[in-house]
CSV table of C-alpha atoms in Angstrom, one decimal:
chain,number,residue,atom,x,y,z
J,279,PRO,CA,-19.0,-98.6,-79.8
J,280,PHE,CA,-18.3,-96.1,-77.0
J,281,ILE,CA,-20.7,-93.2,-77.6
J,282,LEU,CA,-20.3,-89.7,-76.0
J,283,LYS,CA,-23.4,-87.5,-76.2
J,284,ASN,CA,-23.7,-83.8,-75.5
J,285,THR,CA,-25.3,-80.5,-76.8
J,286,ALA,CA,-23.8,-77.3,-78.1
J,287,GLY,CA,-25.2,-74.3,-79.9
J,288,GLY,CA,-28.8,-75.8,-79.9
J,289,ARG,CA,-27.5,-79.0,-81.5
J,290,GLY,CA,-27.1,-82.6,-80.3
J,291,TYR,CA,-23.7,-84.3,-80.8
J,292,ALA,CA,-22.7,-87.9,-80.6
J,293,ALA,CA,-19.1,-89.1,-81.0
J,294,ALA,CA,-18.6,-92.8,-81.5
J,295,PHE,CA,-15.3,-94.7,-81.0
J,296,ASN,CA,-14.3,-98.3,-81.4
J,297,LEU,CA,-12.4,-99.3,-78.3
J,298,SER,CA,-12.1,-103.0,-79.0
J,299,ARG,CA,-8.8,-104.6,-78.0
J,300,ASP,CA,-8.8,-107.1,-80.9
J,301,GLU,CA,-9.6,-104.7,-83.8
J,302,SER,CA,-13.1,-106.3,-84.2
J,303,PRO,CA,-16.0,-104.3,-85.5
J,304,ALA,CA,-18.1,-102.4,-82.9
J,305,LYS,CA,-21.9,-102.1,-83.4
J,306,GLY,CA,-24.3,-99.9,-81.5
J,307,SER,CA,-26.9,-97.2,-81.8
J,308,PHE,CA,-28.2,-94.0,-80.3
J,309,CYS,CA,-31.3,-91.8,-80.8
J,310,ALA,CA,-31.6,-88.0,-80.8
J,311,ALA,CA,-34.1,-88.1,-77.9
J,312,ASP,CA,-31.3,-89.6,-75.7
J,313,ILE,CA,-29.2,-86.5,-76.4
J,314,SER,CA,-31.6,-83.6,-76.3
J,315,ASP,CA,-35.3,-82.8,-76.0
J,316,PHE,CA,-35.6,-81.3,-79.4
J,317,ASP,CA,-38.7,-79.2,-80.1
J,318,THR,CA,-39.4,-80.9,-83.3
J,319,ASP,CA,-39.7,-84.6,-84.4
J,320,GLU,CA,-37.9,-84.1,-87.7
J,321,LEU,CA,-34.1,-83.7,-87.5
J,322,VAL,CA,-31.1,-83.3,-89.8
J,323,ILE,CA,-28.2,-85.6,-89.1
J,324,TYR,CA,-24.7,-84.7,-90.4
J,325,GLU,CA,-21.6,-86.8,-90.0
J,326,TYR,CA,-18.4,-84.8,-89.8
J,327,PHE,CA,-15.8,-87.3,-91.1
J,328,THR,CA,-17.8,-88.8,-93.9
J,329,LYS,CA,-19.5,-85.5,-94.8
J,330,SER,CA,-22.8,-87.3,-95.1
J,331,ALA,CA,-26.3,-86.1,-94.2
J,332,GLY,CA,-29.9,-87.3,-93.9
J,333,PHE,CA,-33.1,-86.8,-92.0
J,334,ILE,CA,-34.3,-88.8,-89.0
J,335,LYS,CA,-37.1,-88.7,-86.5
J,336,LYS,CA,-36.3,-87.8,-82.9
J,337,ALA,CA,-37.0,-91.3,-81.5
J,338,GLU,CA,-35.4,-93.1,-84.5
J,339,ALA,CA,-32.3,-95.2,-83.8
J,340,VAL,CA,-29.1,-94.3,-85.6
J,341,ASP,CA,-27.2,-97.5,-86.1
J,342,ILE,CA,-23.4,-97.4,-86.1
J,343,ILE,CA,-20.8,-100.0,-87.2
J,344,LEU,CA,-17.2,-99.1,-86.7
J,345,LYS,CA,-14.9,-101.5,-88.5
J,346,ASN,CA,-11.8,-101.1,-86.3
J,347,ARG,CA,-10.1,-98.8,-83.8
J,348,ASP,CA,-9.3,-96.3,-86.6
J,349,ASP,CA,-12.9,-95.9,-87.5
J,350,PHE,CA,-14.9,-93.2,-85.6
J,351,ARG,CA,-17.9,-90.8,-86.2
J,352,LEU,CA,-19.0,-87.4,-85.1
J,353,TYR,CA,-22.7,-86.8,-85.6
J,354,SER,CA,-24.4,-83.4,-85.4
J,355,LEU,CA,-28.2,-83.4,-85.0
J,356,ALA,CA,-30.3,-80.2,-85.6
J,357,PRO,CA,-34.0,-79.5,-85.9
J,358,LYS,CA,-35.0,-79.6,-89.6
J,359,ASN,CA,-35.8,-76.3,-91.2
J,360,ASP,CA,-36.2,-75.1,-94.8
J,361,VAL,CA,-32.5,-74.5,-94.7
J,362,THR,CA,-30.7,-76.2,-91.8
J,363,PHE,CA,-27.3,-74.6,-91.1
J,364,ILE,CA,-24.7,-77.1,-89.9
J,365,GLY,CA,-21.9,-74.5,-89.5
J,366,LEU,CA,-18.3,-74.1,-90.8
J,367,GLU,CA,-17.0,-77.2,-92.4
J,368,ASN,CA,-13.6,-77.2,-90.6
J,369,LYS,CA,-15.1,-77.0,-87.1
J,370,MET,CA,-16.0,-80.3,-85.4
J,371,ILE,CA,-18.6,-78.6,-83.1
J,372,SER,CA,-19.7,-76.4,-86.0
J,373,ALA,CA,-22.9,-75.1,-84.4
J,374,LYS,CA,-20.7,-72.9,-82.2
J,375,THR,CA,-20.0,-70.8,-85.4
J,376,LEU,CA,-23.7,-69.9,-85.8
J,377,MET,CA,-26.0,-67.3,-84.2
J,378,ASN,CA,-29.5,-66.0,-84.8
J,379,GLU,CA,-30.7,-68.7,-87.1
J,380,THR,CA,-34.0,-68.4,-89.0
J,381,LYS,CA,-35.6,-70.7,-91.6
J,382,ASP,CA,-33.2,-69.4,-94.3
J,383,SER,CA,-30.5,-67.2,-92.7
J,384,ALA,CA,-27.9,-67.2,-89.9
J,385,VAL,CA,-25.1,-65.0,-88.5
J,386,LEU,CA,-21.6,-66.5,-88.6
J,387,ARG,CA,-19.1,-65.8,-85.9
J,388,GLU,CA,-16.3,-66.2,-88.5
J,389,GLY,CA,-15.9,-66.8,-92.2
J,390,GLY,CA,-15.1,-70.0,-94.0
J,391,THR,CA,-16.9,-72.8,-95.9
J,392,LEU,CA,-20.5,-73.0,-94.6
J,393,VAL,CA,-22.3,-76.3,-94.8
J,394,PHE,CA,-26.1,-76.3,-94.8
J,395,ILE,CA,-28.8,-78.9,-95.6
J,396,SER,CA,-32.0,-78.4,-97.6
J,397,GLU,CA,-34.5,-80.5,-99.5
J,398,LYS,CA,-35.6,-77.3,-101.2
J,399,GLU,CA,-33.6,-76.3,-104.3
J,400,ILE,CA,-31.4,-73.4,-103.3
J,401,THR,CA,-31.2,-70.8,-106.0
J,402,ALA,CA,-28.8,-68.2,-104.4
J,403,VAL,CA,-26.6,-67.7,-101.4
J,404,PHE,CA,-25.7,-64.3,-100.0
J,405,SER,CA,-22.9,-63.4,-97.6
J,406,ASN,CA,-23.5,-59.9,-96.0
J,407,GLY,CA,-25.8,-59.1,-98.9
J,408,LYS,CA,-23.4,-60.1,-101.7
J,409,LYS,CA,-24.2,-63.1,-103.9
J,410,VAL,CA,-21.6,-65.9,-103.5
J,411,PRO,CA,-21.1,-69.2,-105.4
J,412,PHE,CA,-22.2,-72.4,-103.8
J,413,GLU,CA,-22.0,-76.1,-104.6
J,414,LYS,CA,-24.5,-78.9,-104.1
J,415,ALA,CA,-24.1,-82.6,-103.5
J,416,GLY,CA,-27.6,-84.1,-102.9
J,417,ILE,CA,-29.1,-82.3,-99.9
J,418,ILE,CA,-25.7,-80.9,-98.8
J,419,TYR,CA,-24.8,-77.3,-99.8
J,420,LYS,CA,-21.5,-75.5,-99.3
J,421,ALA,CA,-20.6,-71.9,-99.8
J,422,ALA,CA,-17.5,-69.8,-99.0
J,423,VAL,CA,-18.8,-67.0,-96.8
J,424,LYS,CA,-17.5,-64.1,-94.6
J,425,LYS,CA,-18.3,-63.4,-91.0
J,426,GLY,CA,-21.8,-61.9,-90.7
J,427,VAL,CA,-25.2,-62.6,-92.2
J,428,VAL,CA,-25.7,-65.5,-94.6
J,429,HIS,CA,-29.0,-66.0,-96.4
J,430,ALA,CA,-30.1,-68.8,-98.7
J,431,GLU,CA,-32.9,-68.3,-101.3
J,432,TYR,CA,-35.0,-71.1,-102.6
């Protein structure tokens, strides 16, 4: 595949496209170290279109198989934390919606559905000090939050 790599908001991004003329599958890979010199070896990887997430090492290869020209991926890579904030679900470069991140809180530039990743069991989410409902699917959490401070308890 054709892979574009860049950084934004302290994250690495990789966009993969199948440009084959004959609709054949495209196979390839990238690693986080090719995108950014992250301060940590453990990273969270989140794929925008499939809404999937996992953990990788900085030098680990991420294998990609794109079935045809209509298949593409957008990966976000972030240093792993107790709670790793991905950003707002409807924003492709979602890290640009975040500021002032800590191990369990962040400031959002605007409101919406926040996606975050944690291996720890989250017990509560707060938006500007008010408890808000959240949902969990494996290590992926989502909560509808307002612009301002978000905090996750575990």
